[in-house]
Coordinates of C-alpha atoms in Angstrom, one line a residue:
Chain A
M1 CA -0.1 0.0 -0.1
R2 CA 2.8 2.4 1.1
A3 CA 4.8 1.7 -2.5
F4 CA 1.0 2.1 -4.1
N5 CA 1.0 5.7 -2.6
A6 CA 4.3 6.0 -3.5
E7 CA 3.6 5.6 -7.3
L8 CA 0.5 7.9 -7.1
S9 CA 3.0 10.8 -5.5
K10 CA 4.8 9.8 -8.3
L11 CA 3.0 9.8 -11.0
F12 CA 0.8 13.2 -9.9
S13 CA 4.5 15.8 -9.7
L14 CA 5.0 15.1 -12.8
P15 CA 4.8 17.6 -15.2
G16 CA 4.0 15.4 -18.2
I17 CA 1.4 13.9 -16.2
W18 CA -0.2 17.0 -16.8
L19 CA -0.5 16.2 -20.5
A20 CA -1.7 13.2 -20.6
F21 CA -4.3 14.0 -18.1
L22 CA -6.0 17.2 -20.8
I23 CA -5.6 15.0 -23.6
G24 CA -7.7 12.4 -22.0
A25 CA -9.9 14.3 -20.7
I26 CA -11.2 16.8 -23.4
A27 CA -9.9 15.6 -26.6
P28 CA -12.9 12.5 -26.5
A29 CA -15.3 15.4 -25.8
V30 CA -14.2 17.9 -28.5
I31 CA -13.8 15.0 -31.2
A32 CA -17.2 14.1 -30.1
A33 CA -18.9 17.4 -30.6
L34 CA -17.3 17.8 -33.4
D35 CA -18.0 14.7 -35.0
S36 CA -22.1 15.1 -33.5
I37 CA -21.9 18.4 -35.7
A38 CA -20.2 17.0 -38.7
E39 CA -23.6 14.1 -38.3
K40 CA -26.3 16.4 -36.9
E41 CA -28.2 17.4 -39.9
E42 CA -28.4 12.8 -41.2
I43 CA -28.9 12.0 -37.8
I44 CA -32.2 14.4 -37.5
A45 CA -32.9 13.5 -40.5
G46 CA -32.8 9.9 -39.2
V47 CA -30.4 8.4 -42.8
S48 CA -27.2 8.9 -40.7
T49 CA -25.7 5.1 -39.9
R50 CA -23.4 6.3 -37.8
L51 CA -25.7 6.9 -34.5
S52 CA -24.3 4.3 -32.6
E53 CA -20.8 5.8 -32.4
V54 CA -21.4 8.7 -31.9
G55 CA -19.7 9.9 -29.1
Y56 CA -17.7 6.9 -28.8
I57 CA -15.6 7.6 -31.3
G58 CA -14.0 10.2 -29.6
L59 CA -13.5 8.0 -26.3
V60 CA -10.9 5.9 -28.5
L61 CA -9.1 8.6 -29.9
G62 CA -8.6 9.9 -25.6
V63 CA -7.2 6.8 -25.5
Q64 CA -4.2 8.8 -26.1
G65 CA -4.0 10.4 -23.1
V66 CA -3.6 7.4 -21.4
I67 CA -0.9 5.6 -23.7
I68 CA 1.6 9.0 -21.9
L69 CA 0.1 7.7 -18.7
G70 CA 1.1 4.0 -19.1
V71 CA 4.6 5.2 -20.5
L72 CA 5.3 7.8 -18.8
A73 CA 4.8 5.9 -15.8
V74 CA 8.5 3.5 -16.7
S75 CA 10.1 5.9 -18.7
S76 CA 10.3 8.9 -16.5
E77 CA 12.4 5.6 -14.3
Y78 CA 14.5 5.1 -16.6
L79 CA 14.9 8.6 -18.1
T80 CA 19.1 9.1 -17.3
E81 CA 20.2 12.9 -16.2
S82 CA 22.7 14.5 -17.6
S83 CA 26.7 13.4 -17.5
E84 CA 27.6 16.4 -15.2
S85 CA 25.3 15.2 -12.7
G86 CA 26.6 11.8 -13.3
G87 CA 24.2 9.9 -15.5
G88 CA 22.1 8.7 -12.3
Q89 CA 18.4 6.7 -13.0
Q90 CA 15.0 7.5 -10.7
I91 CA 15.4 3.5 -11.0
T92 CA 18.4 3.5 -8.6
T93 CA 17.0 5.2 -6.5
S94 CA 13.0 3.3 -6.7
L95 CA 14.2 0.4 -5.8
T96 CA 16.9 0.7 -2.5
V97 CA 13.3 2.3 -1.4
V98 CA 11.2 -0.8 -2.2
S99 CA 13.1 -4.4 -1.4
S100 CA 10.7 -6.1 -3.5
R101 CA 10.1 -5.9 -7.2
L102 CA 7.8 -7.3 -8.3
H103 CA 6.1 -4.8 -5.0
F104 CA 6.8 -2.2 -7.0
L105 CA 5.6 -3.1 -10.2
L106 CA 2.6 -3.7 -9.1
A107 CA 1.8 -0.9 -7.0
K108 CA 3.1 0.9 -9.9
A109 CA 0.3 -1.2 -12.4
G110 CA -1.9 -0.6 -9.9
A111 CA -1.0 3.5 -9.6
V112 CA -2.2 3.7 -13.7
T113 CA -5.0 2.0 -13.0
V114 CA -7.2 3.9 -10.7
I115 CA -5.5 7.2 -12.9
S116 CA -6.8 5.4 -15.3
I117 CA -10.2 3.9 -14.9
L118 CA -10.5 7.9 -13.0
L119 CA -9.6 9.5 -16.2
C120 CA -11.7 7.8 -18.0
I121 CA -15.1 8.4 -15.6
V122 CA -14.4 11.9 -16.7
A123 CA -13.5 11.8 -20.7
I124 CA -17.2 9.9 -20.4
M125 CA -18.7 12.3 -18.0
T126 CA -17.2 15.8 -20.3
T127 CA -18.0 13.4 -23.9
V128 CA -21.9 12.8 -23.5
S129 CA -22.5 16.2 -22.1
A130 CA -20.9 17.8 -25.0
T131 CA -22.8 15.5 -27.5
H132 CA -25.8 16.5 -25.9
L133 CA -24.8 20.1 -25.2
V134 CA -25.1 19.5 -29.8
L135 CA -27.5 17.2 -30.3
G136 CA -29.9 18.2 -27.6
E137 CA -32.4 15.6 -27.8
Y138 CA -31.6 13.7 -30.4
A139 CA -28.2 13.0 -28.5
P140 CA -28.0 9.4 -29.1
A141 CA -28.9 7.3 -25.6
F142 CA -25.3 6.2 -23.4
E143 CA -25.6 3.0 -22.8
W144 CA -23.6 1.6 -19.7
Q145 CA -22.1 -1.7 -20.8
R146 CA -20.4 0.2 -23.4
L147 CA -18.9 2.7 -21.6
I148 CA -17.7 0.0 -19.4
G149 CA -16.1 -1.9 -22.1
A150 CA -14.8 1.6 -22.9
I151 CA -13.4 1.9 -19.3
C152 CA -11.8 -1.4 -20.2
Y153 CA -10.4 -0.5 -23.0
W154 CA -8.8 2.7 -21.9
T155 CA -7.0 1.2 -18.4
F156 CA -5.7 -2.2 -20.9
T157 CA -4.2 0.1 -22.8
A158 CA -2.5 1.7 -20.3
L159 CA -1.2 -1.0 -18.9
L160 CA 0.3 -2.3 -22.1
A161 CA 1.9 1.2 -22.9
L162 CA 3.6 0.5 -19.6
G163 CA 4.2 -3.3 -19.9
I164 CA 5.9 -2.3 -23.8
T165 CA 7.9 0.7 -21.7
L166 CA 9.4 -1.9 -19.9
L167 CA 10.9 -4.2 -22.4
T168 CA 12.5 -1.1 -23.7
K169 CA 13.1 1.2 -20.7
N170 CA 12.9 4.4 -22.9
G171 CA 9.3 6.1 -24.2
I172 CA 10.3 7.1 -27.2
I173 CA 9.7 4.0 -29.5
P174 CA 6.0 3.2 -27.3
L175 CA 5.1 6.2 -27.2
A176 CA 5.9 6.4 -30.8
V177 CA 4.1 3.7 -32.4
L178 CA 1.1 3.0 -29.6
M179 CA 0.0 6.5 -30.4
I180 CA 0.0 6.1 -34.3
N181 CA -1.7 3.2 -33.6
S182 CA -4.3 4.7 -32.1
S183 CA -5.0 8.0 -34.0
V184 CA -3.6 7.7 -37.8
V185 CA -3.2 4.3 -38.4
S186 CA -4.0 1.0 -37.2
F187 CA -1.7 -1.9 -37.9
S188 CA -4.7 -4.2 -36.8
V189 CA -7.1 -2.9 -39.3
L190 CA -4.5 -2.8 -41.7
L191 CA -3.5 -6.2 -41.1
Y192 CA -7.5 -7.8 -41.2
R193 CA -7.3 -6.6 -45.3
V194 CA -5.1 -9.7 -45.7
T195 CA -6.0 -11.8 -42.7
K196 CA -8.5 -11.8 -40.5
L197 CA -6.8 -13.0 -37.6
A198 CA -6.2 -9.5 -37.1
V199 CA -9.1 -9.2 -35.0
Y200 CA -7.0 -11.1 -32.4
L201 CA -4.6 -8.4 -32.0
P202 CA -5.2 -6.0 -28.4
D203 CA -6.8 -2.6 -30.0
R204 CA -8.9 -4.2 -32.2
A205 CA -10.2 -7.0 -30.2
G206 CA -10.4 -4.2 -26.9
A207 CA -12.3 -2.4 -28.7
E208 CA -15.3 -4.6 -29.5
M209 CA -15.9 -4.0 -25.9
F210 CA -17.3 -0.7 -27.1
M211 CA -16.9 0.0 -30.9
F212 CA -18.4 -2.1 -33.2
T213 CA -22.3 -3.0 -31.8
S214 CA -24.7 -5.2 -34.0
D215 CA -26.4 -2.8 -36.0
T216 CA -23.2 -1.2 -37.4
F217 CA -22.4 -0.8 -41.1
T218 CA -19.3 1.4 -42.4
G219 CA -17.9 -1.8 -44.7
S220 CA -16.6 -4.5 -44.2
L221 CA -13.3 -2.7 -41.6
F222 CA -15.4 -2.7 -38.1
V223 CA -17.7 -5.8 -39.1
R224 CA -18.7 -6.6 -35.3
Y225 CA -16.6 -10.0 -35.1
N226 CA -16.2 -11.0 -31.2
T227 CA -19.3 -10.4 -28.3
P228 CA -17.6 -7.1 -25.9
F229 CA -16.7 -9.5 -23.2
T230 CA -14.7 -12.0 -25.7
G231 CA -13.4 -8.9 -27.0
G232 CA -12.3 -8.3 -23.7
L233 CA -10.2 -11.1 -22.3
V234 CA -8.0 -11.8 -26.1
M235 CA -7.3 -7.8 -24.5
L236 CA -6.4 -8.8 -21.2
A237 CA -5.4 -12.3 -21.9
W238 CA -2.6 -9.8 -24.4
V239 CA -2.2 -7.6 -21.4
V240 CA -1.8 -10.5 -19.6
V241 CA 1.2 -11.4 -21.7
I242 CA 2.8 -8.7 -21.7
F243 CA 2.9 -8.1 -18.1
I244 CA 4.1 -11.2 -17.0
A245 CA 7.0 -10.4 -19.6
A246 CA 7.9 -7.5 -19.1
A247 CA 7.7 -8.7 -15.2
I248 CA 10.6 -12.1 -15.6
V249 CA 12.6 -8.9 -17.6
F250 CA 12.6 -6.6 -15.5
H251 CA 13.1 -9.3 -11.9
R252 CA 16.0 -10.5 -13.6
R253 CA 17.6 -7.8 -15.2
D254 CA 20.8 -5.4 -13.3
V255 CA 19.5 -1.9 -12.9
A256 CA 23.8 -0.9 -14.6
A257 CA 22.7 -3.5 -17.5
Chain B
M1 CA 26.6 -4.3 9.9
L2 CA 27.2 -4.8 5.9
T3 CA 29.3 -8.3 5.3
I4 CA 30.9 -9.1 1.6
N5 CA 31.4 -12.6 1.8
N6 CA 33.6 -13.8 -1.3
L7 CA 31.2 -11.9 -5.1
V8 CA 31.5 -12.2 -7.8
K9 CA 30.2 -10.2 -11.4
H10 CA 30.2 -11.6 -14.6
R11 CA 28.9 -9.1 -17.4
G12 CA 29.6 -10.7 -21.0
N13 CA 32.0 -12.0 -21.0
Q14 CA 33.8 -9.2 -18.3
E15 CA 34.7 -10.7 -14.6
I16 CA 33.7 -6.8 -12.8
L17 CA 34.3 -8.4 -9.2
S18 CA 36.7 -12.0 -9.0
G19 CA 35.2 -13.1 -5.4
I20 CA 35.7 -10.2 -3.3
S21 CA 35.4 -9.9 0.5
F22 CA 34.8 -7.5 3.2
K23 CA 33.0 -6.2 6.5
A24 CA 31.8 -2.4 7.2
R25 CA 31.4 -2.3 11.1
P26 CA 29.1 -0.6 13.3
G27 CA 30.6 2.7 14.2
R28 CA 32.8 2.6 11.7
V29 CA 33.1 5.0 8.5
T30 CA 34.9 2.5 6.5
G31 CA 36.1 3.5 3.5
F32 CA 36.1 2.1 -0.8
L33 CA 39.0 2.8 -2.7
G34 CA 40.0 2.2 -5.8
P35 CA 40.8 3.9 -9.5
N36 CA 37.5 4.4 -12.0
G37 CA 36.1 1.5 -12.6
A38 CA 38.2 -1.3 -10.1
G39 CA 34.6 -2.6 -9.1
K40 CA 33.2 -0.1 -6.8
S41 CA 29.7 0.5 -7.8
S42 CA 29.2 -3.0 -8.7
T43 CA 29.7 -3.7 -5.3
L44 CA 27.4 -1.8 -4.1
R45 CA 24.7 -1.8 -6.3
I46 CA 24.5 -5.8 -5.7
L47 CA 24.7 -5.4 -1.8
L48 CA 21.6 -3.2 -2.5
G49 CA 19.7 -5.1 -4.5
L50 CA 20.2 -3.8 -8.0
D51 CA 22.1 -5.6 -9.4
R52 CA 22.2 -9.4 -9.6
A53 CA 26.1 -11.1 -8.0
T54 CA 27.4 -14.5 -10.4
S55 CA 28.8 -16.0 -7.0
G56 CA 28.8 -14.8 -3.5
S57 CA 26.9 -12.3 -0.5
A58 CA 26.0 -9.2 0.1
L59 CA 24.3 -8.9 3.1
I60 CA 22.9 -6.3 5.4
N61 CA 23.0 -7.3 8.6
G62 CA 22.3 -11.0 7.7
K63 CA 20.0 -10.5 5.1
P64 CA 20.0 -9.6 1.1
F65 CA 18.8 -6.1 0.8
A66 CA 15.4 -8.3 -1.0
E67 CA 14.8 -9.7 2.2
L68 CA 14.3 -6.1 4.0
H69 CA 10.6 -5.2 5.6
N70 CA 11.3 -1.9 5.2
P71 CA 14.6 -1.0 3.7
L72 CA 14.6 2.7 4.0
A73 CA 15.1 2.5 7.7
T74 CA 17.7 0.4 7.9
V75 CA 20.4 1.6 4.9
G76 CA 20.1 5.0 3.6
A77 CA 21.3 5.0 0.1
A78 CA 23.1 7.7 -2.6
L79 CA 25.0 6.5 -5.8
D80 CA 25.8 8.1 -8.7
G81 CA 23.9 10.8 -9.8
F82 CA 20.8 12.3 -8.0
G83 CA 18.8 10.4 -8.8
A84 CA 15.6 11.9 -8.9
H85 CA 13.9 12.7 -11.7
R86 CA 15.0 16.4 -13.2
M87 CA 11.2 17.6 -13.6
R88 CA 10.3 17.1 -10.5
T89 CA 11.3 18.9 -7.5
G90 CA 14.0 18.5 -5.3
R91 CA 10.5 18.5 -2.1
A92 CA 8.1 16.8 -4.3
H93 CA 11.1 13.7 -4.6
L94 CA 11.4 13.3 -1.1
R95 CA 8.1 13.7 -0.5
W96 CA 7.3 10.0 -2.8
I97 CA 10.1 8.3 -2.0
A98 CA 8.7 9.5 2.7
R99 CA 5.4 7.6 0.9
A100 CA 7.3 4.4 0.5
A101 CA 8.7 4.4 3.8
G102 CA 5.0 5.6 5.2
L103 CA 7.1 8.9 6.8
S104 CA 5.6 12.2 7.2
N105 CA 6.0 15.5 4.7
S106 CA 7.2 16.4 8.4
R107 CA 10.2 14.3 8.5
V108 CA 11.3 15.3 4.3
E109 CA 11.1 18.8 5.7
E110 CA 13.7 18.5 8.5
V111 CA 16.0 15.8 5.7
L112 CA 16.1 19.4 3.8
E113 CA 17.5 20.7 6.7
I114 CA 19.9 18.6 7.7
V115 CA 21.3 18.4 4.3
G116 CA 20.4 22.5 3.9
L117 CA 18.3 22.0 1.2
T118 CA 15.2 23.9 2.5
N119 CA 15.6 27.1 -0.2
A120 CA 16.1 25.5 -3.3
A121 CA 13.8 22.6 -1.9
G122 CA 10.7 24.1 -4.6
K123 CA 13.3 24.3 -7.5
R124 CA 13.0 21.4 -10.0
V125 CA 16.2 19.1 -9.9
G126 CA 16.9 19.7 -13.5
K127 CA 18.1 23.5 -12.1
Y128 CA 20.3 22.2 -9.2
S129 CA 23.8 22.2 -9.2
L130 CA 25.7 19.5 -9.2
G131 CA 26.3 19.8 -5.0
M132 CA 22.8 19.8 -4.4
G133 CA 21.8 17.6 -6.0
R134 CA 24.5 15.3 -3.7
R135 CA 22.9 17.2 -1.3
L136 CA 19.3 15.7 -2.2
G137 CA 20.6 12.5 -3.0
M138 CA 22.2 12.3 0.8
A139 CA 18.2 13.6 1.3
A140 CA 16.6 10.7 0.3
A141 CA 19.4 8.7 1.8
L142 CA 19.0 10.1 5.5
L143 CA 14.6 9.6 5.6
G144 CA 14.8 6.5 7.0
D145 CA 16.6 7.5 9.8
P146 CA 18.8 4.4 9.0
K147 CA 22.1 3.1 10.6
I148 CA 23.3 2.2 8.0
L149 CA 25.1 4.6 5.0
I150 CA 26.1 3.6 1.6
L151 CA 27.1 6.1 -0.1
D152 CA 29.4 6.2 -3.7
E153 CA 31.6 8.6 -4.5
P154 CA 30.0 11.4 -1.8
V155 CA 32.2 14.5 -2.3
N156 CA 31.7 14.4 -6.2
G157 CA 30.9 17.6 -7.2
L158 CA 31.0 19.0 -3.4
D159 CA 33.0 22.4 -3.0
P160 CA 35.3 22.7 -0.1
E161 CA 32.3 23.8 2.6
G162 CA 30.3 20.5 1.2
I163 CA 33.4 18.2 1.4
R164 CA 34.1 20.1 5.1
W165 CA 30.1 18.8 6.3
I166 CA 29.8 15.9 4.7
R167 CA 32.9 14.7 7.1
T168 CA 32.0 16.0 10.2
F169 CA 28.5 14.2 9.8
L170 CA 30.0 11.2 8.4
R171 CA 31.9 10.9 11.5
E172 CA 28.9 12.4 14.2
R173 CA 26.9 9.1 13.1
A174 CA 29.4 6.5 13.4
Q175 CA 30.2 8.2 16.6
S176 CA 26.4 7.4 17.4
G177 CA 27.2 3.5 16.7
N178 CA 26.0 3.7 12.7
T179 CA 27.7 2.1 10.0
V180 CA 29.0 4.5 6.7
L181 CA 30.4 2.5 4.3
L182 CA 31.8 5.3 1.5
S183 CA 33.1 5.2 -1.8
S184 CA 35.1 7.0 -3.0
H185 CA 38.6 7.6 -5.9
L186 CA 39.7 10.4 -4.0
M187 CA 41.9 9.6 -1.6
G188 CA 43.3 13.1 0.1
E189 CA 39.2 14.3 1.0
L190 CA 38.5 11.0 2.8
A191 CA 41.8 10.7 4.4
E192 CA 40.6 12.6 8.1
T193 CA 37.6 10.8 7.5
V194 CA 37.9 6.9 7.3
D195 CA 38.8 4.5 10.4
D196 CA 39.1 1.2 7.8
V197 CA 39.6 0.9 4.4
V198 CA 39.7 -1.3 2.0
I199 CA 40.6 -0.7 -1.6
I200 CA 39.9 -2.5 -4.3
K201 CA 41.9 -3.5 -8.0
H202 CA 40.4 -4.7 -11.1
G203 CA 37.6 -6.1 -8.9
T204 CA 40.4 -8.0 -6.7
I205 CA 40.6 -6.4 -2.9
V206 CA 44.2 -5.2 -2.8
A207 CA 44.6 -3.9 1.1
D208 CA 42.2 -4.3 3.9
G209 CA 42.4 -3.1 7.8
T210 CA 42.6 -0.1 9.7
L211 CA 43.7 3.3 8.5
E212 CA 46.7 2.9 10.0
E213 CA 47.5 -0.9 8.6
V214 CA 47.3 0.3 5.3
I215 CA 48.9 3.1 5.4
G216 CA 51.7 0.7 6.8
N217 CA 54.8 2.2 6.3
H218 CA 53.7 5.0 3.5
S219 CA 54.1 8.7 4.5
T220 CA 49.7 8.9 3.8
L221 CA 46.9 6.9 2.2
E222 CA 47.8 8.3 -1.3
E223 CA 51.0 7.3 -1.2
A224 CA 49.9 3.4 0.2
F225 CA 47.3 3.8 -2.6
F226 CA 49.2 3.9 -5.6
T227 CA 51.9 2.3 -4.3
L228 CA 48.6 -1.0 -3.9
T229 CA 47.2 0.1 -7.7
S230 CA 50.4 0.6 -9.2
E231 CA 52.6 -2.5 -8.1
I232 CA 51.0 -4.7 -11.2
A233 CA 50.6 -2.4 -12.9
G234 CA 54.7 -1.7 -12.6
A235 CA 56.0 -4.4 -12.8
V236 CA 54.6 -4.9 -16.7
V237 CA 56.2 -1.8 -17.7

């Protein structure tokens, strides 16, 4: 519990985290509002094919906030100080304060999980408000099952970011790959064109928890493949596998290596 | 009490430590001396559970670091660099460490006062001078008021006033029964601070004893150090 408090304290005192909060809390609402404005006429006319996606699209992109959170939680430990100050890293302090590496890791994952859940709840509130503000009575009803799906999606994504960064010890590669993947080009969507197995990639499977509904009609790419529950389980399995791999590597690795 | 017993460390096909043994006793300041790259930092990192030994043991009060319950209350350590993220303030850095050990924020203010950083506590660590960073590292080591201190090159980068401060401070800690182990490659600064001396060279201990024993017939510790560490090189030349 002490280690968990320490991890929370570390995260909240890191300025970069506020960028994560800003993106996580505000971006989904902005995107949802823009999307609602664009779709408004069709929705009012009752001919929109994207009614079920309105709002949720913001939550898909807002996941970038927790990607920053997960990456930063680990990369800040390995950021090397300038050579004139001795080239130290915070990880040496962290591991001389908590003697068990597993405890350290669980505390970190716990802190990231809690912040991700809270951030996603804030994002849902801003997004739902923004959609209602723009669409008024035409705003789609948000189903709580799908919203819980979104919270799971955010949390699992943050933990994936944390696990991957623990393996690379450097934030730049995971940050670039994960952010591009969740905003510009989704590798799993591209891969889906090659093999249907791509639906089992973590982001695609995880999105099933809240993005695709049975009445989704946006061409072959976004056709529902798994049930939300199966999608969630597939993504969770990815999280567990990456986390175990990262824990084993972290446990064996010398700090000086 | 710190006990290093037949410690061996390989990294790749390089042998960093070839079976070293020594002790650091309570009530004494033990100086762990050697040229750069001799294996000092590796030994301290293994002692603190940061690196793994290939074989042998490094024990703190008879236990490996990983088995300590609340490490901060047993052993305080300051290794290379500041050990802090540059975007955090000095105070925020000490506060998260205090959380990890279940200590209050008022203890943070106390150690800031002890190391003389109170006025700079609100500044980002990235803006600290080398001397301030070392003081921050010392403050972190002192937070849990541990009976054992392990310091890697504590006087490196300190100004004369800082060096004097650390000397007096460490002497006082040892006199009240604490164990202090410090590594250094600076002989002059240390002769007045240490009680016991362990000299390491190429991963092997070449001298171990009280200050007087190690100085022996040489005029100063520095003299003894150079004779002991350059013997083999001298023979080759």
